[in-house]
JSON list of C-alpha atoms in Angstrom, two decimals:
[
{"chain": "A", "resi": 97, "resn": "MET", "atom": "CA", "xyz": [17.34, 5.50, -10.16]},
{"chain": "A", "resi": 98, "resn": "ALA", "atom": "CA", "xyz": [15.43, 7.05, -7.28]},
{"chain": "A", "resi": 99, "resn": "GLN", "atom": "CA", "xyz": [13.11, 5.07, -5.04]},
{"chain": "A", "resi": 100, "resn": "TYR", "atom": "CA", "xyz": [9.59, 6.10, -4.04]},
{"chain": "A", "resi": 101, "resn": "ALA", "atom": "CA", "xyz": [7.29, 4.61, -1.43]},
{"chain": "A", "resi": 102, "resn": "VAL", "atom": "CA", "xyz": [3.65, 4.36, -2.48]},
{"chain": "A", "resi": 103, "resn": "LEU", "atom": "CA", "xyz": [1.33, 4.13, 0.52]},
{"chain": "A", "resi": 104, "resn": "ILE", "atom": "CA", "xyz": [-2.04, 2.64, -0.35]},
{"chain": "A", "resi": 105, "resn": "TYR", "atom": "CA", "xyz": [-5.03, 4.11, 1.50]},
{"chain": "A", "resi": 106, "resn": "SER", "atom": "CA", "xyz": [-8.39, 2.37, 1.63]},
{"chain": "A", "resi": 107, "resn": "LYS", "atom": "CA", "xyz": [-11.39, 2.14, 3.93]},
{"chain": "A", "resi": 108, "resn": "ASP", "atom": "CA", "xyz": [-9.75, -1.09, 5.07]},
{"chain": "A", "resi": 109, "resn": "SER", "atom": "CA", "xyz": [-7.54, -3.84, 3.77]},
{"chain": "A", "resi": 110, "resn": "ALA", "atom": "CA", "xyz": [-9.30, -6.17, 1.34]},
{"chain": "A", "resi": 111, "resn": "HIS", "atom": "CA", "xyz": [-6.98, -8.93, 2.59]},
{"chain": "A", "resi": 112, "resn": "ALA", "atom": "CA", "xyz": [-9.38, -10.32, 5.17]},
{"chain": "A", "resi": 113, "resn": "PRO", "atom": "CA", "xyz": [-10.46, -13.89, 5.94]},
{"chain": "A", "resi": 114, "resn": "ASP", "atom": "CA", "xyz": [-14.11, -12.92, 5.41]},
{"chain": "A", "resi": 115, "resn": "ALA", "atom": "CA", "xyz": [-13.54, -11.39, 1.96]},
{"chain": "A", "resi": 116, "resn": "THR", "atom": "CA", "xyz": [-16.64, -10.98, -0.18]},
{"chain": "A", "resi": 117, "resn": "ALA", "atom": "CA", "xyz": [-16.91, -11.44, -3.93]},
{"chain": "A", "resi": 118, "resn": "GLU", "atom": "CA", "xyz": [-16.51, -7.66, -4.29]},
{"chain": "A", "resi": 119, "resn": "THR", "atom": "CA", "xyz": [-13.33, -7.54, -2.20]},
{"chain": "A", "resi": 120, "resn": "SER", "atom": "CA", "xyz": [-12.02, -10.62, -4.03]},
{"chain": "A", "resi": 121, "resn": "GLU", "atom": "CA", "xyz": [-12.43, -8.71, -7.31]},
{"chain": "A", "resi": 122, "resn": "GLU", "atom": "CA", "xyz": [-10.67, -5.69, -5.79]},
{"chain": "A", "resi": 123, "resn": "VAL", "atom": "CA", "xyz": [-7.78, -7.88, -4.63]},
{"chain": "A", "resi": 124, "resn": "ALA", "atom": "CA", "xyz": [-7.55, -9.51, -8.08]},
{"chain": "A", "resi": 125, "resn": "ALA", "atom": "CA", "xyz": [-7.33, -6.08, -9.73]},
{"chain": "A", "resi": 126, "resn": "CYS", "atom": "CA", "xyz": [-4.60, -5.00, -7.31]},
{"chain": "A", "resi": 127, "resn": "ASP", "atom": "CA", "xyz": [-2.72, -8.28, -7.78]},
{"chain": "A", "resi": 128, "resn": "ALA", "atom": "CA", "xyz": [-2.82, -7.87, -11.58]},
{"chain": "A", "resi": 129, "resn": "HIS", "atom": "CA", "xyz": [-1.52, -4.31, -11.18]},
{"chain": "A", "resi": 130, "resn": "ALA", "atom": "CA", "xyz": [1.31, -5.54, -8.95]},
{"chain": "A", "resi": 131, "resn": "ASP", "atom": "CA", "xyz": [2.19, -8.28, -11.46]},
{"chain": "A", "resi": 132, "resn": "ALA", "atom": "CA", "xyz": [2.42, -5.67, -14.23]},
{"chain": "A", "resi": 133, "resn": "LEU", "atom": "CA", "xyz": [4.69, -3.43, -12.14]},
{"chain": "A", "resi": 134, "resn": "ARG", "atom": "CA", "xyz": [6.86, -6.37, -11.13]},
{"chain": "A", "resi": 135, "resn": "SER", "atom": "CA", "xyz": [7.23, -7.65, -14.70]},
{"chain": "A", "resi": 136, "resn": "GLY", "atom": "CA", "xyz": [8.12, -4.12, -15.82]},
{"chain": "A", "resi": 137, "resn": "ALA", "atom": "CA", "xyz": [10.87, -4.02, -13.16]},
{"chain": "A", "resi": 138, "resn": "VAL", "atom": "CA", "xyz": [9.33, -0.86, -11.70]},
{"chain": "A", "resi": 139, "resn": "MET", "atom": "CA", "xyz": [8.21, -2.24, -8.31]},
{"chain": "A", "resi": 140, "resn": "THR", "atom": "CA", "xyz": [11.00, -3.61, -6.15]},
{"chain": "A", "resi": 141, "resn": "ALA", "atom": "CA", "xyz": [9.08, -4.56, -2.98]},
{"chain": "A", "resi": 142, "resn": "ALA", "atom": "CA", "xyz": [5.47, -4.66, -1.79]},
{"chain": "A", "resi": 143, "resn": "TRP", "atom": "CA", "xyz": [3.44, -5.53, 1.30]},
{"chain": "A", "resi": 144, "resn": "ALA", "atom": "CA", "xyz": [-0.32, -5.83, 1.79]},
{"chain": "A", "resi": 145, "resn": "PHE", "atom": "CA", "xyz": [-1.49, -5.28, 5.36]},
{"chain": "A", "resi": 146, "resn": "THR", "atom": "CA", "xyz": [-4.17, -7.06, 7.34]},
{"chain": "A", "resi": 147, "resn": "PRO", "atom": "CA", "xyz": [-7.42, -5.26, 8.29]},
{"chain": "A", "resi": 148, "resn": "ARG", "atom": "CA", "xyz": [-7.35, -2.38, 10.78]},
{"chain": "A", "resi": 149, "resn": "GLU", "atom": "CA", "xyz": [-8.85, -4.41, 13.64]},
{"chain": "A", "resi": 150, "resn": "LYS", "atom": "CA", "xyz": [-5.63, -6.45, 13.74]},
{"chain": "A", "resi": 151, "resn": "ALA", "atom": "CA", "xyz": [-3.51, -3.33, 14.31]},
{"chain": "A", "resi": 152, "resn": "LYS", "atom": "CA", "xyz": [-2.03, -2.32, 17.65]},
{"chain": "A", "resi": 153, "resn": "ALA", "atom": "CA", "xyz": [-0.93, 1.24, 18.39]},
{"chain": "A", "resi": 154, "resn": "VAL", "atom": "CA", "xyz": [2.09, 1.70, 20.65]},
{"chain": "A", "resi": 155, "resn": "ARG", "atom": "CA", "xyz": [2.40, 4.96, 22.59]},
{"chain": "A", "resi": 156, "resn": "GLU", "atom": "CA", "xyz": [4.21, 6.04, 25.73]},
{"chain": "A", "resi": 157, "resn": "ALA", "atom": "CA", "xyz": [1.03, 5.42, 27.75]},
{"chain": "A", "resi": 158, "resn": "GLY", "atom": "CA", "xyz": [0.74, 1.84, 26.50]},
{"chain": "A", "resi": 159, "resn": "ILE", "atom": "CA", "xyz": [-0.65, -0.34, 23.75]},
{"chain": "A", "resi": 160, "resn": "SER", "atom": "CA", "xyz": [-4.16, 0.03, 22.34]},
{"chain": "A", "resi": 161, "resn": "ASP", "atom": "CA", "xyz": [-6.24, -1.82, 19.78]},
{"chain": "A", "resi": 162, "resn": "GLY", "atom": "CA", "xyz": [-6.61, -0.39, 16.29]},
{"chain": "A", "resi": 163, "resn": "PRO", "atom": "CA", "xyz": [-4.49, 1.79, 14.02]},
{"chain": "A", "resi": 164, "resn": "TYR", "atom": "CA", "xyz": [-2.35, 4.61, 15.37]},
{"chain": "A", "resi": 165, "resn": "VAL", "atom": "CA", "xyz": [-4.52, 7.22, 13.65]},
{"chain": "A", "resi": 166, "resn": "ASP", "atom": "CA", "xyz": [-8.29, 6.77, 13.70]},
{"chain": "A", "resi": 167, "resn": "ALA", "atom": "CA", "xyz": [-9.29, 7.93, 10.23]},
{"chain": "A", "resi": 168, "resn": "GLN", "atom": "CA", "xyz": [-11.77, 7.09, 7.50]},
{"chain": "A", "resi": 169, "resn": "HIS", "atom": "CA", "xyz": [-8.99, 5.51, 5.41]},
{"chain": "A", "resi": 170, "resn": "VAL", "atom": "CA", "xyz": [-6.07, 3.46, 6.67]},
{"chain": "A", "resi": 171, "resn": "VAL", "atom": "CA", "xyz": [-2.78, 2.37, 5.16]},
{"chain": "A", "resi": 172, "resn": "ALA", "atom": "CA", "xyz": [-3.71, -0.93, 3.51]},
{"chain": "A", "resi": 173, "resn": "GLY", "atom": "CA", "xyz": [-0.29, -1.57, 1.98]},
{"chain": "A", "resi": 174, "resn": "VAL", "atom": "CA", "xyz": [2.90, -0.11, 0.64]},
{"chain": "A", "resi": 175, "resn": "TYR", "atom": "CA", "xyz": [5.19, -0.72, -2.30]},
{"chain": "A", "resi": 176, "resn": "ILE", "atom": "CA", "xyz": [8.50, 0.66, -3.50]},
{"chain": "A", "resi": 177, "resn": "LEU", "atom": "CA", "xyz": [8.97, 1.99, -7.03]},
{"chain": "A", "resi": 178, "resn": "GLU", "atom": "CA", "xyz": [12.14, 2.81, -8.89]},
{"chain": "A", "resi": 179, "resn": "ALA", "atom": "CA", "xyz": [11.64, 5.76, -11.21]},
{"chain": "A", "resi": 180, "resn": "PRO", "atom": "CA", "xyz": [13.82, 8.43, -12.80]},
{"chain": "A", "resi": 181, "resn": "ASP", "atom": "CA", "xyz": [11.97, 11.25, -11.02]},
{"chain": "A", "resi": 182, "resn": "LEU", "atom": "CA", "xyz": [8.89, 12.13, -8.97]},
{"chain": "A", "resi": 183, "resn": "ASP", "atom": "CA", "xyz": [6.75, 12.83, -12.05]},
{"chain": "A", "resi": 184, "resn": "ALA", "atom": "CA", "xyz": [7.44, 9.34, -13.38]},
{"chain": "A", "resi": 185, "resn": "ALA", "atom": "CA", "xyz": [6.65, 7.82, -9.98]},
{"chain": "A", "resi": 186, "resn": "LEU", "atom": "CA", "xyz": [3.37, 9.77, -9.82]},
{"chain": "A", "resi": 187, "resn": "ALA", "atom": "CA", "xyz": [2.43, 8.56, -13.31]},
{"chain": "A", "resi": 188, "resn": "VAL", "atom": "CA", "xyz": [2.91, 4.95, -12.20]},
{"chain": "A", "resi": 189, "resn": "ALA", "atom": "CA", "xyz": [1.09, 5.51, -8.90]},
{"chain": "A", "resi": 190, "resn": "ARG", "atom": "CA", "xyz": [-1.94, 6.95, -10.73]},
{"chain": "A", "resi": 191, "resn": "THR", "atom": "CA", "xyz": [-2.50, 3.52, -12.32]},
{"chain": "A", "resi": 192, "resn": "ASN", "atom": "CA", "xyz": [-3.18, 1.87, -8.95]},
{"chain": "A", "resi": 193, "resn": "PRO", "atom": "CA", "xyz": [-6.68, 0.34, -9.03]},
{"chain": "A", "resi": 194, "resn": "VAL", "atom": "CA", "xyz": [-7.41, 1.34, -5.42]},
{"chain": "A", "resi": 195, "resn": "ILE", "atom": "CA", "xyz": [-7.94, 4.88, -6.72]},
{"chain": "A", "resi": 196, "resn": "GLY", "atom": "CA", "xyz": [-11.01, 3.67, -8.62]},
{"chain": "A", "resi": 197, "resn": "GLN", "atom": "CA", "xyz": [-12.17, 1.68, -5.59]},
{"chain": "A", "resi": 198, "resn": "GLY", "atom": "CA", "xyz": [-12.72, 4.70, -3.34]},
{"chain": "A", "resi": 199, "resn": "GLY", "atom": "CA", "xyz": [-9.19, 4.87, -1.95]},
{"chain": "A", "resi": 200, "resn": "GLY", "atom": "CA", "xyz": [-6.02, 6.64, -2.94]},
{"chain": "A", "resi": 201, "resn": "VAL", "atom": "CA", "xyz": [-2.25, 6.54, -2.79]},
{"chain": "A", "resi": 202, "resn": "GLU", "atom": "CA", "xyz": [0.47, 8.75, -1.36]},
{"chain": "A", "resi": 203, "resn": "VAL", "atom": "CA", "xyz": [3.90, 8.91, -3.00]},
{"chain": "A", "resi": 204, "resn": "ARG", "atom": "CA", "xyz": [6.99, 9.78, -0.96]},
{"chain": "A", "resi": 205, "resn": "PRO", "atom": "CA", "xyz": [10.62, 9.84, -2.03]},
{"chain": "A", "resi": 206, "resn": "VAL", "atom": "CA", "xyz": [12.65, 7.31, -0.05]},
{"chain": "A", "resi": 207, "resn": "HIS", "atom": "CA", "xyz": [15.39, 9.06, 1.91]},
{"chain": "A", "resi": 208, "resn": "SER", "atom": "CA", "xyz": [17.49, 6.10, 2.99]},
{"chain": "A", "resi": 209, "resn": "GLY", "atom": "CA", "xyz": [17.42, 2.49, 4.04]},
{"chain": "A", "resi": 210, "resn": "GLY", "atom": "CA", "xyz": [16.54, -0.40, 1.85]},
{"chain": "A", "resi": 211, "resn": "LEU", "atom": "CA", "xyz": [17.30, -3.31, 4.14]},
{"chain": "A", "resi": 212, "resn": "VAL", "atom": "CA", "xyz": [14.87, -6.14, 3.46]},
{"chain": "A", "resi": 213, "resn": "THR", "atom": "CA", "xyz": [15.50, -9.51, 5.07]},
{"chain": "A", "resi": 214, "resn": "GLY", "atom": "CA", "xyz": [13.43, -12.66, 4.61]}
]
């Protein structure tokens, strides 16, 4: 089965130490979604990222604070799906709750790799 990376875009990561009740509800919805994908053996790996202010951008000129691209939405996480084809992967990705929370997702076929350690 083919693998697809689903990049999660949001105004920021809801995984912050100063999370509010609203962000806690958003995280709970995303966690429930992840549990459903995991129990259905569709999602094979997932990572939630810390807020954008913890990011460092590395360029030839040096290291700077913040994400590499300064945009309204940032990559808040990523997960890997196994699906028979792109249409099936898109159907699964459309169920991500971040879409109803003002964010969105991007689906990309995985070309190669797959090494995950610890």
